[in-house]
Structure formats: C-alpha cells, structure tokens
Short mmCIF file of C-alpha atoms and ligand atoms in Angstrom, two decimals:
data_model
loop_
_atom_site.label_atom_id
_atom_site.label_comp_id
_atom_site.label_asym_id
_atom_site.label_seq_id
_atom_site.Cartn_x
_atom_site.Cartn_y
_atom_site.Cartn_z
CA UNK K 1 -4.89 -0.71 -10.49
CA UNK K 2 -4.42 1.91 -7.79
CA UNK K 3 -3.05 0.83 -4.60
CA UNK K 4 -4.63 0.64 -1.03
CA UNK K 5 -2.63 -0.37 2.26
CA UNK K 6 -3.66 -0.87 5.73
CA UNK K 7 -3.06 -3.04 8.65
CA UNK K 8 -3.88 -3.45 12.12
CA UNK K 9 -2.45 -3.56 15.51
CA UNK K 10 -2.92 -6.80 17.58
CA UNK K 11 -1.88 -5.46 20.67
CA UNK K 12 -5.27 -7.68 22.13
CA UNK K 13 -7.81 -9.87 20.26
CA UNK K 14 -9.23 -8.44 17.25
CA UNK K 15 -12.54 -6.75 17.64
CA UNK K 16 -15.80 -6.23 16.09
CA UNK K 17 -15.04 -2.99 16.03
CA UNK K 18 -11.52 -3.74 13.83
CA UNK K 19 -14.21 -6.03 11.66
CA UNK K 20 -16.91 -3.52 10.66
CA UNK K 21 -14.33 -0.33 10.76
CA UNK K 22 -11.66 -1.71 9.07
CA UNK K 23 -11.29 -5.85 8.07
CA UNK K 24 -14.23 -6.03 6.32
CA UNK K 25 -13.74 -3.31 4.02
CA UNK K 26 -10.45 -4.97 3.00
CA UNK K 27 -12.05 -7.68 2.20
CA UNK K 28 -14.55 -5.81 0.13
CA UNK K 29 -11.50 -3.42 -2.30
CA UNK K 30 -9.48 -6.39 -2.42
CA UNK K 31 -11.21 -7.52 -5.90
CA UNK K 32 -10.81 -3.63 -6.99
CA UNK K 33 -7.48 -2.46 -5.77
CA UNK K 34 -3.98 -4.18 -5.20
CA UNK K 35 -4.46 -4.79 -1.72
CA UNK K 36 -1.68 -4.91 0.89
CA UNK K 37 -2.72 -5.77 4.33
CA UNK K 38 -0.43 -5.90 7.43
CA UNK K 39 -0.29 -7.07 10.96
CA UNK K 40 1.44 -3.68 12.76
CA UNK K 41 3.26 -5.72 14.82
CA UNK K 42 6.02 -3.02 15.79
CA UNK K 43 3.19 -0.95 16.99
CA UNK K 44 1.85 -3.37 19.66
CA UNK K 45 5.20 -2.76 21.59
CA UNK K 46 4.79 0.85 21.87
CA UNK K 47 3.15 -0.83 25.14
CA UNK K 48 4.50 -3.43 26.91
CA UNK K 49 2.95 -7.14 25.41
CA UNK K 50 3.40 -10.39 27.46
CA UNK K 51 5.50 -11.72 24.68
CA UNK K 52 3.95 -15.52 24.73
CA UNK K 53 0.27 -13.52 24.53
CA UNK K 54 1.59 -11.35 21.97
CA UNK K 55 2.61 -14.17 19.89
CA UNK K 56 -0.73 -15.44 20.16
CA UNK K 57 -2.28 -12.48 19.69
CA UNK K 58 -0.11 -11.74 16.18
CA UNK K 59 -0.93 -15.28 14.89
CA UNK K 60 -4.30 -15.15 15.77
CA UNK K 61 -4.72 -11.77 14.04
CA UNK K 62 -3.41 -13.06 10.42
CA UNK K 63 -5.57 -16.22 10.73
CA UNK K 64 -8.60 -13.89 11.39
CA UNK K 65 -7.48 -11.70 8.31
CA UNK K 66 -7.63 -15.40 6.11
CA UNK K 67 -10.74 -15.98 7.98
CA UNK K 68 -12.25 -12.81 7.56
CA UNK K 69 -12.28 -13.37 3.67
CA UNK K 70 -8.73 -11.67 3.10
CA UNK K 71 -7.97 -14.24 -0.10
CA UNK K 72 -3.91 -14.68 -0.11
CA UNK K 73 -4.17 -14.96 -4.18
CA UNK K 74 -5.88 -10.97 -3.78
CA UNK K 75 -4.65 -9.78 -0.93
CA UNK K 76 -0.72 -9.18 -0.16
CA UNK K 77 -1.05 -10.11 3.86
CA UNK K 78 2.51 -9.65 5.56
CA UNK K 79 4.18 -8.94 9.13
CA UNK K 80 5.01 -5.54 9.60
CA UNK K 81 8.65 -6.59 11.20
CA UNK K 82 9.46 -8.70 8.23
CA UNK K 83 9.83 -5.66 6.34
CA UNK K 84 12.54 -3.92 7.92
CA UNK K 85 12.59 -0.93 5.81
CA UNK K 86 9.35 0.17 7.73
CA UNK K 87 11.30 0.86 10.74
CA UNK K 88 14.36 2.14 8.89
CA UNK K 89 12.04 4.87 6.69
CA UNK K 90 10.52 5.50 9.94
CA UNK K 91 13.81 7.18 11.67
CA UNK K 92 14.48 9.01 8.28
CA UNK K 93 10.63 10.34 8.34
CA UNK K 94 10.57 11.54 12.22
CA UNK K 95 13.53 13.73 10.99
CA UNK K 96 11.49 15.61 8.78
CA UNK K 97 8.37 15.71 11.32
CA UNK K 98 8.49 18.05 14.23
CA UNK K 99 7.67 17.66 18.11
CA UNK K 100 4.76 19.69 17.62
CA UNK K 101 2.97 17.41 15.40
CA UNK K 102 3.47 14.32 17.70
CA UNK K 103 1.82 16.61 20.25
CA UNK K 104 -1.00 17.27 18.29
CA UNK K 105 -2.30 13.12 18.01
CA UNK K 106 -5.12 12.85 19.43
CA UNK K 107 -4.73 8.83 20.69
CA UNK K 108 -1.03 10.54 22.58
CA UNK K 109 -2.91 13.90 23.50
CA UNK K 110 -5.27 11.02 25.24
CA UNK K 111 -3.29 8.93 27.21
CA UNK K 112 -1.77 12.01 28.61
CA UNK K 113 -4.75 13.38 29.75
CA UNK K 114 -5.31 9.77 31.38
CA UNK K 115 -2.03 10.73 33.52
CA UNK K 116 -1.16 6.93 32.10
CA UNK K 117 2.32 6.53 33.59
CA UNK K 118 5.48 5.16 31.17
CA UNK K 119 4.25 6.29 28.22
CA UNK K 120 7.39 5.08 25.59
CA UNK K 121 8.96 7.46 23.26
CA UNK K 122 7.71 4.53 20.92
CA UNK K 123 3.75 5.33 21.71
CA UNK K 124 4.71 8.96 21.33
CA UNK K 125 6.58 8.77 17.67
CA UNK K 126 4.14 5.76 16.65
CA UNK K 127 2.08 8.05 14.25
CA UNK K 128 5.73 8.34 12.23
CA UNK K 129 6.47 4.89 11.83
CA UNK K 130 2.73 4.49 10.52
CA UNK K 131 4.14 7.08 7.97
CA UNK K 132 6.81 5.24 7.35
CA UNK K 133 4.40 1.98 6.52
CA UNK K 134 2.05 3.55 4.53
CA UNK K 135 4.15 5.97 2.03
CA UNK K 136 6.79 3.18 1.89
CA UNK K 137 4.81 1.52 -0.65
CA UNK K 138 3.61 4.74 -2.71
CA UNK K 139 -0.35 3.35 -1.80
CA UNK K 140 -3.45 5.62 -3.00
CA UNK K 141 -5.70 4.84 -0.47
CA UNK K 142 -5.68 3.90 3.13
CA UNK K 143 -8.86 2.12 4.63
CA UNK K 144 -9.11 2.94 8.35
CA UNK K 145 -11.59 3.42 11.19
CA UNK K 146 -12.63 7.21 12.59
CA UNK K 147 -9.73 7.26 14.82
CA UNK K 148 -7.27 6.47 12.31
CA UNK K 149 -7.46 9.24 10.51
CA UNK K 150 -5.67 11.91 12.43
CA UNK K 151 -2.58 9.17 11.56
CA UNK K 152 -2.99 8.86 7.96
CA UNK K 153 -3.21 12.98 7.61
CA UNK K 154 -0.12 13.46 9.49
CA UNK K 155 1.55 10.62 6.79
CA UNK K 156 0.41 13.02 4.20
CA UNK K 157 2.14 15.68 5.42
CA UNK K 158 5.03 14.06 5.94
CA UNK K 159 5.28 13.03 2.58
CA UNK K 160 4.72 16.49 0.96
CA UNK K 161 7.19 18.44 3.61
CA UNK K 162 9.80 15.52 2.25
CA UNK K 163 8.60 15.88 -1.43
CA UNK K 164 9.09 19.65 -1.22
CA UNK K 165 12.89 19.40 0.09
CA UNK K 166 13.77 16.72 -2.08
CA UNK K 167 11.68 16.24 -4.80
CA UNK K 168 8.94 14.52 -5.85
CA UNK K 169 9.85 11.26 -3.81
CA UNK K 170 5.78 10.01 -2.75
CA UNK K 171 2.93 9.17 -3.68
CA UNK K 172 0.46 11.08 -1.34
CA UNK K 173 -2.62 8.76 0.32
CA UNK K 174 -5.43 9.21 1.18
CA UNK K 175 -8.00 7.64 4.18
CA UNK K 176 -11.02 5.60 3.13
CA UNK K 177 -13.53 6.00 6.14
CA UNK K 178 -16.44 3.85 5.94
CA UNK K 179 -19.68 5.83 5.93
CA UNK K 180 -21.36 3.58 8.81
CA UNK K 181 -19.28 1.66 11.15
CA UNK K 182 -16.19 4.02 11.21
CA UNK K 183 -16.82 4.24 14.73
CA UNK K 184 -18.14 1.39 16.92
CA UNK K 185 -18.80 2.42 20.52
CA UNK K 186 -17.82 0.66 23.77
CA UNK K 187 -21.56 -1.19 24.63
CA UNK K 188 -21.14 -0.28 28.91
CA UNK K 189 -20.35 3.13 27.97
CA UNK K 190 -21.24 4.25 24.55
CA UNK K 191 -19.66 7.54 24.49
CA UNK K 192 -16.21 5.70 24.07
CA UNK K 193 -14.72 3.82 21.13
CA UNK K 194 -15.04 0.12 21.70
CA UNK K 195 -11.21 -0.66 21.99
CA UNK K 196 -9.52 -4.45 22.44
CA UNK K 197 -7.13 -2.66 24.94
CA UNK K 198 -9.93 -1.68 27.41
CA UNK K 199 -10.15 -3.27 30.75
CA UNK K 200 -13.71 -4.14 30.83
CA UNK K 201 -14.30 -6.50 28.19
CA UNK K 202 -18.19 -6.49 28.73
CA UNK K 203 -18.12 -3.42 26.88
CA UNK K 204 -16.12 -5.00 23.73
CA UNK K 205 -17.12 -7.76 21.47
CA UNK K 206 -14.09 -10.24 20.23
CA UNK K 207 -14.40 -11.50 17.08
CA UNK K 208 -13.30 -15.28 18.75
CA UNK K 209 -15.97 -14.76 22.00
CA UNK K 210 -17.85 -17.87 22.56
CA UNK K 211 -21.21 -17.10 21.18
CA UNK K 212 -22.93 -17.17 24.63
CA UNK K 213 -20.90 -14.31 25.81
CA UNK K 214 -20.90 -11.96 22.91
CA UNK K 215 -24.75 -12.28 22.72
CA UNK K 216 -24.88 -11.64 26.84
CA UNK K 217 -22.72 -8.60 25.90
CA UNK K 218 -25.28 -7.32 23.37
CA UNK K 219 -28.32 -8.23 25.48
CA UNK K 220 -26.72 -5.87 28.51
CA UNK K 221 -25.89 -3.33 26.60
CA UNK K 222 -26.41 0.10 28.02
CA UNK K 223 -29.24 1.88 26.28
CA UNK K 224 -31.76 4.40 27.27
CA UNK K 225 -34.74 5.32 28.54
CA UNK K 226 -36.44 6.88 25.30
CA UNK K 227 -38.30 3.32 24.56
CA UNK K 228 -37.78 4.24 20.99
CA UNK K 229 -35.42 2.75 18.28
CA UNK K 230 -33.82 5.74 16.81
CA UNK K 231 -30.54 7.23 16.17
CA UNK K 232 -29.50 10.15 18.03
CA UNK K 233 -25.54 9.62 18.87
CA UNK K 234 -25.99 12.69 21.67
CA UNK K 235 -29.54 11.23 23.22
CA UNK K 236 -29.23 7.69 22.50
CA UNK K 237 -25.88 6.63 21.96
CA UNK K 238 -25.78 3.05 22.97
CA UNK K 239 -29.39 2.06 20.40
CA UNK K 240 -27.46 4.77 17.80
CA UNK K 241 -24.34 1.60 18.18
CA UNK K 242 -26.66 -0.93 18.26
CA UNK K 243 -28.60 0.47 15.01
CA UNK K 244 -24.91 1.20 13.59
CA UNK K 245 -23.72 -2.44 14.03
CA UNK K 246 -26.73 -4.07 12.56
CA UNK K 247 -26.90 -1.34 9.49
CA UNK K 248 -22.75 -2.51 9.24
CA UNK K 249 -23.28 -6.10 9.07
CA UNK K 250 -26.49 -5.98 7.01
CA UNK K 251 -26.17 -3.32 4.61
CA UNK K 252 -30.21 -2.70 5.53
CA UNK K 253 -30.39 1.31 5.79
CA UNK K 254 -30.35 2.57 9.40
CA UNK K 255 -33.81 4.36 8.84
CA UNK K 256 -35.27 0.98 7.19
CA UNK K 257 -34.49 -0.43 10.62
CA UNK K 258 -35.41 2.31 12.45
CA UNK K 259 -39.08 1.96 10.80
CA UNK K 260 -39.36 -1.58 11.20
CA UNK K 261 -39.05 -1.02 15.20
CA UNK K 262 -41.44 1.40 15.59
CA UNK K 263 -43.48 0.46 18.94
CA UNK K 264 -41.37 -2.64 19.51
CA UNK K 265 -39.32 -2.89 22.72
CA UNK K 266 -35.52 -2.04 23.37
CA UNK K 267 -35.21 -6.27 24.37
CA UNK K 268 -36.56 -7.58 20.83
CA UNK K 269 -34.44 -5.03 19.16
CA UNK K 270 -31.27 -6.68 21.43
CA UNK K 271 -31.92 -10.02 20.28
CA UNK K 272 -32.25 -9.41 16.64
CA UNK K 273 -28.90 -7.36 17.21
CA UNK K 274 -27.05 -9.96 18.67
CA UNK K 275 -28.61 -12.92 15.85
CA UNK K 276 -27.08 -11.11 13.67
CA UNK K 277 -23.78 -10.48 15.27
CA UNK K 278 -23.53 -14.08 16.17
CA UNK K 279 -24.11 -15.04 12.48
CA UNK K 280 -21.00 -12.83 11.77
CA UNK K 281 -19.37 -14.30 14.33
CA UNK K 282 -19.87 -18.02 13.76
CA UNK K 283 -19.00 -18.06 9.99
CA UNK K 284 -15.64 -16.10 11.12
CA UNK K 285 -15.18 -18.41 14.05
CA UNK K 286 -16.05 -21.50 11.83
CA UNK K 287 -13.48 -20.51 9.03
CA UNK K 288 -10.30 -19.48 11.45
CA UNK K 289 -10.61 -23.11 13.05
CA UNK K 290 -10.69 -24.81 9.48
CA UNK K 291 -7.32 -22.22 8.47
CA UNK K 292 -5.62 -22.85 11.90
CA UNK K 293 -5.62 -26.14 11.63
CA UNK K 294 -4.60 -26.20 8.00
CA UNK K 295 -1.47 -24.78 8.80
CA UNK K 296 -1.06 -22.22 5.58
CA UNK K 297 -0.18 -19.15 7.32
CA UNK K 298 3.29 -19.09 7.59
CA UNK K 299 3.48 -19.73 4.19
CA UNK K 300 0.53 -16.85 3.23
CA UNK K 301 3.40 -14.73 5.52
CA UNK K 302 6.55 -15.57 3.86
CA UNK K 303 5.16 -15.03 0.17
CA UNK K 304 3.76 -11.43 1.13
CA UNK K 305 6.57 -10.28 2.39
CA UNK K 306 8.65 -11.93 -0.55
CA UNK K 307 6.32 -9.63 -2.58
CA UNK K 308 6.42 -6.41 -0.50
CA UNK K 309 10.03 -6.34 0.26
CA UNK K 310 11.28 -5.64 -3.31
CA UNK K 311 8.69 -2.83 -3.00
CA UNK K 312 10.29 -1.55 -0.12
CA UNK K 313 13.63 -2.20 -0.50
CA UNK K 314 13.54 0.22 -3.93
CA UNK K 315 11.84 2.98 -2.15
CA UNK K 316 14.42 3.36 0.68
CA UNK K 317 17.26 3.39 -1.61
CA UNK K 318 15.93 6.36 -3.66
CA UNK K 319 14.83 8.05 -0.28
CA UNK K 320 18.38 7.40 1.21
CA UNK K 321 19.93 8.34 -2.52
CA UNK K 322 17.86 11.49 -2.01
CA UNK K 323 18.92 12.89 0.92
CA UNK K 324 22.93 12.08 0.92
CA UNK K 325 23.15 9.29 3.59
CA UNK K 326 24.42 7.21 0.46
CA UNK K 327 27.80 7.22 -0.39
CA UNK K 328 28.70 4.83 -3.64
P1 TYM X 401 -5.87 -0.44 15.41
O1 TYM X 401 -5.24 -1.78 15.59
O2 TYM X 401 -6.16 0.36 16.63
O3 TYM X 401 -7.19 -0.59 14.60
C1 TYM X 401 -7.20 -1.30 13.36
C2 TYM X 401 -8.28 -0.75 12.47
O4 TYM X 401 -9.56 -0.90 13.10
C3 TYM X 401 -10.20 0.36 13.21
N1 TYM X 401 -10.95 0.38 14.47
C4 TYM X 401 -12.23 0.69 14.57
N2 TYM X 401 -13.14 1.02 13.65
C5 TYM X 401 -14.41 1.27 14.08
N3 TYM X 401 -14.78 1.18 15.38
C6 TYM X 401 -13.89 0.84 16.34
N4 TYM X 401 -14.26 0.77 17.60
C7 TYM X 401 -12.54 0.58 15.94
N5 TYM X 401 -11.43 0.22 16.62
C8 TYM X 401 -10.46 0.12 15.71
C9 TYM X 401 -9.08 1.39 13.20
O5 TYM X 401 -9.52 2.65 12.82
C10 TYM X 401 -8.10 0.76 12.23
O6 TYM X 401 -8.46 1.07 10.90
N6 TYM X 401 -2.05 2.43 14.02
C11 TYM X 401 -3.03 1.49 13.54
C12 TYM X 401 -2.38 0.30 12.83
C13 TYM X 401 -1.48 0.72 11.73
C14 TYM X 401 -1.90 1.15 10.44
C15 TYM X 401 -0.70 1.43 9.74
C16 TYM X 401 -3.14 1.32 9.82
C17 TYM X 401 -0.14 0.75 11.78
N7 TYM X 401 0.35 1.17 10.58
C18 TYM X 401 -0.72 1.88 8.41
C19 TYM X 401 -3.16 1.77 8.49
C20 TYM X 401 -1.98 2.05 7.81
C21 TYM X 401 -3.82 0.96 14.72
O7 TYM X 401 -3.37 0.99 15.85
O8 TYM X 401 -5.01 0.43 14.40
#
C-alpha cells in the first residue's frame, strides 16, 4: 500500500477552503493508501499564536479531522510536536538546503512584498521543516492545495541533493493537487486565496460558522456584472469560486451547472450555493459536537503518534548514521 502524508496548519479555524483543497481528499485515499494525517502544529508559531487560542485552535482542528470523516482505524492522525524527530530532521535538512531556495517560496517572497514587519527566521525556514515532515516518513504522495505545492517540490529536492551525497537515504514524494477545488478564492475579493489568517473574515467561510453567517457570506459575495453563470477565473472570478465550490462539494461537472443556469439570476445561483455549503457544513458541525463531547481525541492522538514515532525514530538514526554525527 503506498504511502500518502499531509497535515495542516491551525494557525486560525479551519476553512472551507482547507475542506475542499485538502481534508476532504484525505478522507477520500484513506481507504486506498496508508494515510498519515497531521496537525502542523510547529508551523503555527512561525507567527506569534495567543497560546490559550492556539490551544483551541489545535484541538479544534483534530476534532474537525474525526469529524470530517478522517476514521482513526484508517487514518494515522497525530500532533506534529509529538514527534520530535520532525524538528530534529528539520535542522539536519536546512543544512543541505541553501538561502537561495528559502528565497525563492512564494508564501515568504509574499509577506515580504507585504513589508509585514517581524517576519521569524521560523516563517522563513518553514518550507524545511515541512521537508523534514514529509520525507521523514518515506510517503509517496502528498495531498495539498495549489499553494502547497511550491513546499512539497522544494522537499523533493531536498531529498535527492541528500540522496546524492549520501546515498540513497529517501523516498521521493510527490503532490496530489485536486483537479477542482485546489484553489478556493477569498469571496470579498476573489483574486486572493481564501486564507483562515485573513483579517476580514466576510471573505472566508469557517468550517464551525453558525449557519446564518456562512450563508450571509455566500449571499454577499462579490460577483460581476456579466449576469451570466460561467467560468472565466480572469472575467468572472468570484461566480468562477462560486461554480468551483459547488462543482467541489457536489461532484456535478462545472459545465453541467453552468447549463442548468442559463438565463437564471446571479441571486438564485447564491442560494443554491450556499444550500449546499450549509449541508456540508451542518453534517461537519453536527459530527464534531457528537466527537467533542465524546472525549476520544486524546486517545486518537496518543495511538498515532505511538504508531508514527517508531517510523520516525528509524529514519533519523540512519540519516544521522549517514552523515557522521553518530559516534557508537
Ligand atoms: P495550510 O494550513 O495553509 O493549509 C492546509 C491545506 O489546505 C490547503 N488550502 C487550500 N486549498 C484550497 N483553497 C484554499 N483557499 C486553501 N487554503 C489552504 C493547503 O494547500 C493545504 O493542503 N505548510 C502547510 C502545512 C504542512 C504540511 C506539511 C502539509 C506542514 N507540514 C507536510 C503537507 C505536508 C500549511 O501551512 O497548510
């Protein structure tokens, strides 16, 4: 059974766009692939976190993973910092990647741009420790959103720069980008990546909003003045997101949907949007209630990383064998 690893960063509530780009697909390899799925909580401090919200945020996270459809007795679901050969890997890994490759991430290449002020020398080598996560456990295949992508490259050339000066050591991954969905767009201003760090939250659908407000969200979402449900990303970018999320939690084709609104209005076309988004999210919302108050996660926690750690704990010996730092 080939491998596949992934995990997400709770550095805010989880998102709809987390769901269709990313959770959901886990859900859907986990009956085909060993599955391991993480909550990257090392990541989340690469900016500061209120540490009583970021507590809340990391438990809420693994319950939505449970409630998501992740199935503990499929799917290995663990806490990135319970592992601590993650962050151990990671220091041996960013001394076989260069400056110049950091420089090159988009997401840091970003925030720069942004003039964002303390940027941490953790946000800048974060793409590393990623590394670190994924090629620790030798996975095939690494299920991520658009933006992800850039990372999981840069882990496969880390790998094969530390395969060619020490020998076949990795396995080498590969990203799994879903083929609609790998990008959900911000619904106030569709020309940016709907992100649970962004400060207007109109723009972002949680995946625990109270139904009310995520269907207000969809209903005011910025559109266009085409009157004409079609996808065009460059002349209709917020009814090309709309059509995108609907296709992603329906499976229906976007040009089957496209056809059935012919002549119908922009506001009809909302409402049907946000039904279906509030089906999504009341069956999600309905399950991580049940699992919270059932009180299995630690447990779901402890027993993945139980599993994992032998993993892990094997792979950094040979890597540490490998390149001297050994000495019995
Ligand atoms: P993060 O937390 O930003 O995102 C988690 C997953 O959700 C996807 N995603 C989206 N997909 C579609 N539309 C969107 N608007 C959207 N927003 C987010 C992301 O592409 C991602 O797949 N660095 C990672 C976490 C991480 C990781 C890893 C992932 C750490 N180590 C190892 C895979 C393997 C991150 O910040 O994802």
């Amino acid at each position: 059974m080939k491998r596949m690893l992934s995990g997400i960063k709770p550095s805010g509530q989880l998102t709809l766009g987390n769901y269709i780009g990313a959770l959901r697909n886990f859900v859907n390899y986990q009956d085909e692939y060993e599955m391991f799925v993480f909550i990257a909580n090392l990541h989340c401090i690469t900016v500061y976190q209120d540490p009583q919200e970021l507590r809340t945020n990391l438990r809420d996270a693994a319950t939505l993973y449970l409630a998501c459809g992740l199935d503990p007795k499929k799917a290995t679901i663990f806490l990135q910092s319970d592992i601590k050969e993650h962050a151990q890997l990671g220091f041996i890994l960013a001394c076989n990647s260069y400056q110049g490759e950091l420089n090159r991430m988009t997401q840091y290449k970003e925030k720069i741009a942004k003039k964002e002020k303390s940027i941490t020398v953790g946000l800048y080598t974060y793409p590393v420790l990623m590394a670190s996560d994924i090629i620790i456990y030798d996975c095939d295949f690494v299920p991520v959103g658009e933006d992800q992508k850039q990372h999981v490259e840069l882990a496969r050339d880390i790998a094969e720069r530390f395969n060619n000066n020490y020998g076949q050591t990795f396995n080498i991954p590969q990203p799994l980008i879903p083929q609609v969905g790998a990008r959900i767009m911000d619904l106030v201003d569709p020309t940016k990546k709907m992100s649970k760090s962004d400060d207007n939250a109109k723009g972002c659908i949680y995946l625990l909003d109270d139904l009310k407000i995520a269907r207000k969200k969809i209903m005011s979402a910025v559109t266009d003045n085409e009157a004409n449900v079609h996808y065009d990303k460059t002349k209709q970018p917020g009814i090309s997101n709309l059509l995108t999320i609907m296709s992603s939690l329906t499976t229906e084709p976007i040009a089957s949907i496209e056809a059935r609104y012919q002549g119908i209005g922009y506001g009809t076309f909302k409402k049907e949007v946000a039904d279906v988004v509030c089906v999504t999210l009341a069956s999600i919302q309905d399950r991580y209630h049940q699992i919270k108050a059932s009180d299995i996660l630690d447990q779901v926690l402890a027993d993945g990383a139980k599993k994992v750690s032998a993993i892990a704990s094997k792979k950094l010996h040979e890597v540490q064998v490998k390149i001297g730092i050994e000495i019995k």
